[in-house]
PDB file of C-alpha atoms in Angstrom:
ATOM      1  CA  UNK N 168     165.804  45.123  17.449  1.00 90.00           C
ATOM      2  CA  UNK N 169     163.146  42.876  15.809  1.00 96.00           C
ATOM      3  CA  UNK N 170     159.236  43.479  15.851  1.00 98.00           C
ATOM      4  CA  UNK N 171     156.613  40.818  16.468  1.00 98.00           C
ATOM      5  CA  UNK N 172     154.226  41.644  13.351  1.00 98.00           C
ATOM      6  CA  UNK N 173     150.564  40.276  13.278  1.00 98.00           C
ATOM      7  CA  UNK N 174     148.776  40.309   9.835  1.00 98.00           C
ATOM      8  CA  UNK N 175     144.975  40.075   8.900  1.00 98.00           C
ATOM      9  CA  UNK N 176     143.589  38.271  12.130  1.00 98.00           C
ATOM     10  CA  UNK N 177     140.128  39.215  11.581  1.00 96.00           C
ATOM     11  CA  UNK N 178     137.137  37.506  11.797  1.00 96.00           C
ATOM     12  CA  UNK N 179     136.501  37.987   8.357  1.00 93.00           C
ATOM     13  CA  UNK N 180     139.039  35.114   7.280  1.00 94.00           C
ATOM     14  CA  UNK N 181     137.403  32.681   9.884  1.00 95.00           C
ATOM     15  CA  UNK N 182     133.828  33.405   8.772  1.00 93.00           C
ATOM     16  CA  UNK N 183     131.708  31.464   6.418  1.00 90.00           C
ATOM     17  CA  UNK N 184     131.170  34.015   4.160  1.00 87.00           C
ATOM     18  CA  UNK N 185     134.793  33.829   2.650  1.00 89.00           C
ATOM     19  CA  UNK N 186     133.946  30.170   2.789  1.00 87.00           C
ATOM     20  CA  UNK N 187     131.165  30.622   0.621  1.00 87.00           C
ATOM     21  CA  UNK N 188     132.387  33.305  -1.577  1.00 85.00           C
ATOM     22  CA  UNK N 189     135.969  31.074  -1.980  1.00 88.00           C
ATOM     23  CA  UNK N 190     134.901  27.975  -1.900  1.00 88.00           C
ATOM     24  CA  UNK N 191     138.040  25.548  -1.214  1.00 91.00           C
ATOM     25  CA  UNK N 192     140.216  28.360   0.722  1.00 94.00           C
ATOM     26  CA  UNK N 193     142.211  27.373   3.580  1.00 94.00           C
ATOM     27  CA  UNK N 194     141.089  29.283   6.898  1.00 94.00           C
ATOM     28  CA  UNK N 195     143.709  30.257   9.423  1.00 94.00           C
ATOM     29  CA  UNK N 196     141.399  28.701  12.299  1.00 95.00           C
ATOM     30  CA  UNK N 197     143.837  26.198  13.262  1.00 96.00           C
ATOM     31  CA  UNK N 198     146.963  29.223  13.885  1.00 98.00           C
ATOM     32  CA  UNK N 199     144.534  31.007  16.128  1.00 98.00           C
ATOM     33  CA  UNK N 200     146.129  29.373  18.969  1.00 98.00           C
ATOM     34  CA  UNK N 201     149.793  29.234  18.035  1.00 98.00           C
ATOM     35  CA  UNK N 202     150.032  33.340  17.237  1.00 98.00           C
ATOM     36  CA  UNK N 203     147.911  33.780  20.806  1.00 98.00           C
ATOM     37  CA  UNK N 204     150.598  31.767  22.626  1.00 98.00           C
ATOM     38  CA  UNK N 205     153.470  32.970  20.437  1.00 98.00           C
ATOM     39  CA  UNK N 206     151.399  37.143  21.519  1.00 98.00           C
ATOM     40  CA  UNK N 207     151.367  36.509  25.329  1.00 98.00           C
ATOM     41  CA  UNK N 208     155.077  35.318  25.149  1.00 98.00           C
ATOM     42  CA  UNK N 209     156.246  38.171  23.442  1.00 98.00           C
ATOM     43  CA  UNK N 210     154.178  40.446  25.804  1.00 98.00           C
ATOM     44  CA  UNK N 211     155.814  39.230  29.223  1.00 97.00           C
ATOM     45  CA  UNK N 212     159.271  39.719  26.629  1.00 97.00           C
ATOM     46  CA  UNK N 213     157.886  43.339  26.633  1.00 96.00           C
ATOM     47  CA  UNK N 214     159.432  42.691  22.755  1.00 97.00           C
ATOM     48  CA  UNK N 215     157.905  45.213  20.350  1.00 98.00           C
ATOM     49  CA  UNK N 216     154.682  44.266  18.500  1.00 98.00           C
ATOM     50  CA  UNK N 217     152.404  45.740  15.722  1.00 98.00           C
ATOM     51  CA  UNK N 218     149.101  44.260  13.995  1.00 98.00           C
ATOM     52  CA  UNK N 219     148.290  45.271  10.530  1.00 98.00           C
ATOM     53  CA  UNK N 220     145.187  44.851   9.220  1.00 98.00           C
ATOM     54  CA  UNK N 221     142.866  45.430   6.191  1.00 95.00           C
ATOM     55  CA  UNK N 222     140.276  47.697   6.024  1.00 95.00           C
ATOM     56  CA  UNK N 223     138.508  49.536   3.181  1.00 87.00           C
ATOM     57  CA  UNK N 224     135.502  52.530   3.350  1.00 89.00           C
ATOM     58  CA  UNK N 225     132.209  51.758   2.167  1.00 86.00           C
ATOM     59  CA  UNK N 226     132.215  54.948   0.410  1.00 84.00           C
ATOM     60  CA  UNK N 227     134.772  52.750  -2.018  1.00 81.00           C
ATOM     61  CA  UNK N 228     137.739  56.014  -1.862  1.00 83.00           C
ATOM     62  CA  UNK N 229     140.346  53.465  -0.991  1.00 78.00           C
ATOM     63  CA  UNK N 230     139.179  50.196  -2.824  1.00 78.00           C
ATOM     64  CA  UNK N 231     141.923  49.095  -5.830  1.00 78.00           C
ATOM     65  CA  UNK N 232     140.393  49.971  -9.014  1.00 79.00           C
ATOM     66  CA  UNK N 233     140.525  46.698 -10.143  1.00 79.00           C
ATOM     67  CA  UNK N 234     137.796  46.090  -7.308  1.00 77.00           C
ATOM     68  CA  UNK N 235     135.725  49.676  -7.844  1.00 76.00           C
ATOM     69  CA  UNK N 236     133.407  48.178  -9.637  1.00 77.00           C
ATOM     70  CA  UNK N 237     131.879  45.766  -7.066  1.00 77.00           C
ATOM     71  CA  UNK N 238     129.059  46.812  -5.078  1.00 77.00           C
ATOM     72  CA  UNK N 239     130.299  45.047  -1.870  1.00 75.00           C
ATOM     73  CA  UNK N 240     134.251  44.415  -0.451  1.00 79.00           C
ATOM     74  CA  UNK N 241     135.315  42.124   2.649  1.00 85.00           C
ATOM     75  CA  UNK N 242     136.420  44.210   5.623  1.00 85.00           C
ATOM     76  CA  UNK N 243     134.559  47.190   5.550  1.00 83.00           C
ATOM     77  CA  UNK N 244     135.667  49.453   8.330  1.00 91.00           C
ATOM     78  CA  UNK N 245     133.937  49.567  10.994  1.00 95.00           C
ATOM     79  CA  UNK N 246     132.243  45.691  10.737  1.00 93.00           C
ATOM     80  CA  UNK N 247     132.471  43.188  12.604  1.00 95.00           C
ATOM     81  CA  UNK N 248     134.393  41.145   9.944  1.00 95.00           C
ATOM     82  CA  UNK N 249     136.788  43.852  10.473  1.00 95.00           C
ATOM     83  CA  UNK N 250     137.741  43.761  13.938  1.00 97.00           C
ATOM     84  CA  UNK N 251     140.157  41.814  15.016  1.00 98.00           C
ATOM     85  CA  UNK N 252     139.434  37.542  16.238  1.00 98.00           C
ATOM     86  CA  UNK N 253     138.576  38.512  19.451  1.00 96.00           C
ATOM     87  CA  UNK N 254     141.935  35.860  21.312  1.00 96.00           C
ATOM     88  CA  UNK N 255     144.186  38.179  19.075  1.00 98.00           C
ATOM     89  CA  UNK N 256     143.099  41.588  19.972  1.00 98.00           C
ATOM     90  CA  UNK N 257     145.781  44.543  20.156  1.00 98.00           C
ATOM     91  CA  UNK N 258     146.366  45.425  23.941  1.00 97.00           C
ATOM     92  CA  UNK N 259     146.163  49.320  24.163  1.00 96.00           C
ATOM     93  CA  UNK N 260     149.905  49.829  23.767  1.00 95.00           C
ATOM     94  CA  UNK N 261     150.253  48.409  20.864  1.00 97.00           C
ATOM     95  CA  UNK N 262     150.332  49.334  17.184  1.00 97.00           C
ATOM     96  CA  UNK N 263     147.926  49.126  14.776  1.00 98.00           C
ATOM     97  CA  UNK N 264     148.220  49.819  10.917  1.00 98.00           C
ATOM     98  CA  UNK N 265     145.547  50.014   8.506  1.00 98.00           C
ATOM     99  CA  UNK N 266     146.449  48.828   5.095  1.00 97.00           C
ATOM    100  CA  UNK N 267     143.858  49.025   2.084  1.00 93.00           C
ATOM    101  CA  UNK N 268     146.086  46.931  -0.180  1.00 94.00           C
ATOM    102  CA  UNK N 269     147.825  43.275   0.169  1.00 96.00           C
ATOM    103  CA  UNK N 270     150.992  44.989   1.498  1.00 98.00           C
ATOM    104  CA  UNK N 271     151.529  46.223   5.076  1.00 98.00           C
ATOM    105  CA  UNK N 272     153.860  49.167   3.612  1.00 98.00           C
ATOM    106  CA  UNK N 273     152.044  49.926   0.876  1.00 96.00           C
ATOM    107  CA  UNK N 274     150.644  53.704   1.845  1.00 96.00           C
ATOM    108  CA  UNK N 275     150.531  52.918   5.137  1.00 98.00           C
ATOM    109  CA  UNK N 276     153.086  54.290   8.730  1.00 97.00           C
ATOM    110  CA  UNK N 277     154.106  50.706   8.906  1.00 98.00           C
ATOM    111  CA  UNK N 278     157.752  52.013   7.718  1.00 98.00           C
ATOM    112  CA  UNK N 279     157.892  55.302   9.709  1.00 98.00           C
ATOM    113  CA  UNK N 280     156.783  52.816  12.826  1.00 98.00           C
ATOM    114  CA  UNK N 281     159.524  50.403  12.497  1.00 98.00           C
ATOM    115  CA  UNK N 282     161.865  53.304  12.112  1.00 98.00           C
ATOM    116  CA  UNK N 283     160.689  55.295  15.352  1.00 97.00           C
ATOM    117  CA  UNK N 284     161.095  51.695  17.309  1.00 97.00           C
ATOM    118  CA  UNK N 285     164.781  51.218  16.043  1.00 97.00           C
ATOM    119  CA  UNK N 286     163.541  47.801  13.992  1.00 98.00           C
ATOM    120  CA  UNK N 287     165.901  46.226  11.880  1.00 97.00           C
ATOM    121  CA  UNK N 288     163.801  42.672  11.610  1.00 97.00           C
ATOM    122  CA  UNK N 289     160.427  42.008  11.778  1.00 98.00           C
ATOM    123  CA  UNK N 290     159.047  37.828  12.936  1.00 98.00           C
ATOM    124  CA  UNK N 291     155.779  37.482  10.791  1.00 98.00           C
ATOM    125  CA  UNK N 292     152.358  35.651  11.802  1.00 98.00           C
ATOM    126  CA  UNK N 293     148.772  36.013  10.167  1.00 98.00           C
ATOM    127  CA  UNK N 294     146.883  35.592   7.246  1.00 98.00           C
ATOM    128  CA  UNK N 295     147.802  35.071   4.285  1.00 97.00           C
ATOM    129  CA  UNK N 296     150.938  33.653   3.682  1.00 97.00           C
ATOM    130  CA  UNK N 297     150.619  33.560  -0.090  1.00 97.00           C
ATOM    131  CA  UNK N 298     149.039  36.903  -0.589  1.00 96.00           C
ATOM    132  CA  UNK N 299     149.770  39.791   2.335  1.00 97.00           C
ATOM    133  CA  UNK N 300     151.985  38.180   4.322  1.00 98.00           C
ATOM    134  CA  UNK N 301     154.077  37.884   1.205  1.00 98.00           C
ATOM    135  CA  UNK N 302     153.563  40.750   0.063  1.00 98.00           C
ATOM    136  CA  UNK N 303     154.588  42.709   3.277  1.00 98.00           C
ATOM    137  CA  UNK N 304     157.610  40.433   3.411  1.00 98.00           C
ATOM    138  CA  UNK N 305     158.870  40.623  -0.036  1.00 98.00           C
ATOM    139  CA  UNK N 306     158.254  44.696   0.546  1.00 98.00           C
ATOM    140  CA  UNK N 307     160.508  44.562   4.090  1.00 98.00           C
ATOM    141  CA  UNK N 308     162.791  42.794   2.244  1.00 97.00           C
ATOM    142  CA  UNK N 309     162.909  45.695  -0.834  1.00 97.00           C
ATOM    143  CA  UNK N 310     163.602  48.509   1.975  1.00 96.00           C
ATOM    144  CA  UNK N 311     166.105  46.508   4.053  1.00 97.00           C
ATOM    145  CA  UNK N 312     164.229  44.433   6.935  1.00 98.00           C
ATOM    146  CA  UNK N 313     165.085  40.763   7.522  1.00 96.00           C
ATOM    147  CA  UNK N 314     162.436  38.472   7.859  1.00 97.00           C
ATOM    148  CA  UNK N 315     161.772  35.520   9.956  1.00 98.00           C
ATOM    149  CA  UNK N 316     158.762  33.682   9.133  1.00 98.00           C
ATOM    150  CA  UNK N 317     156.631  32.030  12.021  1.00 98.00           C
ATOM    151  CA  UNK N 318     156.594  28.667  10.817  1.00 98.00           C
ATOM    152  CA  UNK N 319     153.494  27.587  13.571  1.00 98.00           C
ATOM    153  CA  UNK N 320     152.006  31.313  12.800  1.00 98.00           C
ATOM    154  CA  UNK N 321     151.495  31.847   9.344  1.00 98.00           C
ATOM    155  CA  UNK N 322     149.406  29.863   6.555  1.00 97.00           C
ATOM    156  CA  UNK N 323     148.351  30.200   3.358  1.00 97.00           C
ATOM    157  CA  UNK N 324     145.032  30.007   1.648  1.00 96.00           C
ATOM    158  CA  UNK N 325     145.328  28.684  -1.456  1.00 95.00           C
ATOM    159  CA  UNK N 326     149.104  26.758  -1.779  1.00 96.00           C
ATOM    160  CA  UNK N 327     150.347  24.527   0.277  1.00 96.00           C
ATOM    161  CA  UNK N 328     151.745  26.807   3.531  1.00 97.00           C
ATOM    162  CA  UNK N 329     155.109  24.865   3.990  1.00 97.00           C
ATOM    163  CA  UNK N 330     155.849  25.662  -0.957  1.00 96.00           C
ATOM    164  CA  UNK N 331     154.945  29.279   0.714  1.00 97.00           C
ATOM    165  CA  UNK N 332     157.451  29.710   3.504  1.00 97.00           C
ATOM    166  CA  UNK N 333     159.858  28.041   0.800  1.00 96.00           C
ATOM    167  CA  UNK N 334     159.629  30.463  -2.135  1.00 95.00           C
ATOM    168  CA  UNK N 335     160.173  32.924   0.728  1.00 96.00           C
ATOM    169  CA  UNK N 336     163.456  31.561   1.784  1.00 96.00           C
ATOM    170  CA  UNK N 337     164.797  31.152  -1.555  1.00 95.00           C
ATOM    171  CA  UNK N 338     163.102  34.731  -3.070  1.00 94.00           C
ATOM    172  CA  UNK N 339     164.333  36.978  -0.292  1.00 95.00           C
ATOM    173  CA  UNK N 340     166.653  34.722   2.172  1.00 95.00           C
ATOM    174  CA  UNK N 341     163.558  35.033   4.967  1.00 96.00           C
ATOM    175  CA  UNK N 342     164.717  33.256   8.219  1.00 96.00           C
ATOM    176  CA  UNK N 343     161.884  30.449   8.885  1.00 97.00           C
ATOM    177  CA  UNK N 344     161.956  29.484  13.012  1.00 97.00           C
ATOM    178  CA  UNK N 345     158.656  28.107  15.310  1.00 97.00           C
ATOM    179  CA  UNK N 346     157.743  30.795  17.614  1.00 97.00           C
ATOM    180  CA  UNK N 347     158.380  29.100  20.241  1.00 97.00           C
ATOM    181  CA  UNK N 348     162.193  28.830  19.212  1.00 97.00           C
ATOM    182  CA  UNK N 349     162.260  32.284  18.299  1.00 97.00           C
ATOM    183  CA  UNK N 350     161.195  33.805  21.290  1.00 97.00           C
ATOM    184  CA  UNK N 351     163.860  31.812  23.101  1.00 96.00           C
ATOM    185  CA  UNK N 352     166.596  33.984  21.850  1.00 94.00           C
ATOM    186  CA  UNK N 353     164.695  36.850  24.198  1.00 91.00           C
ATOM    187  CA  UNK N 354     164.486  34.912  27.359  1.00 84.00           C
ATOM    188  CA  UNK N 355     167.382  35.840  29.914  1.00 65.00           C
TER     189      UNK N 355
END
């Protein structure tokens, strides 16, 4: 069984304040649409979906160390650049994980999820392609999940999103399909 899995949709990576504290970073603005489309279809599929997201706690007990020393982080739990964009929202039946770190496995239930939900394979969408989405990715890959990267779903903020989906087809074999294609497969 494969898992639709939704990464960093929150209104933190549309805002202008990454814009003006990463000046030249790519916004995932124009996916919005795509990984709403690519949700609803894989709702009436009744196919299994999670959304991971990042959050940290003001009081700083989960920041990396390497960031400890800041007096401010991005997504701060409960903000509004934490919540979800508002088209992507969970529904109430569906899982959420709370990651702290670029990696959706990384001291999170993301693993014990996919193994109470009989995954094998998880189709990834979100934000960033070259940082978390990677990361979670190269991390699935590690434990034993294939991949399949959502071609019209994903992009990257720095590199160039199509070098991105490439280095993860040649690093760890990732299956690259539009969702639109990929949900195919599921329809009777």
């Amino acid at each position: 069984m494969e898992a639709l899995v939704v990464i960093d949709m929150q209104n933190y990576f549309i805002s202008d304040s990454l814009k003006e504290s990463s000046p030249g970073i790519k916004q995932p603005i124009s996916i919005i649409p795509s990984i709403a489309c690519c949700l609803k279809e894989a709702r009436n599929l009744n196919l299994p979906i999670i959304h991971i997201k990042t959050e940290y706690k003001a009081d700083k007990s989960d920041w990396p160390k390497s960031k400890s020393h800041r007096d401010s982080l991005y997504c701060i739990e409960n903000t509004q650049d934490a919540e979800f964009i508002s088209e992507l929202c969970p529904l109430p039946d569906e899982a959420v994980i709370v990651k702290s770190r670029y990696s959706g496995f990384y001291d999170t239930e993301f693993e014990a999820w996919l193994k109470e939900n009989g995954i094998q394979s998880i189709a990834l969408a979100g934000y960033a392609l070259d940082c978390c989405v990677r990361f979670t990715a190269v991390d699935a890959f590690n434990i034993g999940y294939g991949t399949t990267i959502l071609r019209d779903c994903v992009m990257s903020s720095w590199e160039d999103t199509d070098v991105s989906i490439e280095y993860l087809q040649y690093l760890i074999q990732s299956e690259v399909s539009d969702s639109k294609d990929w949900l195919s497969q599921y329809h009777a």
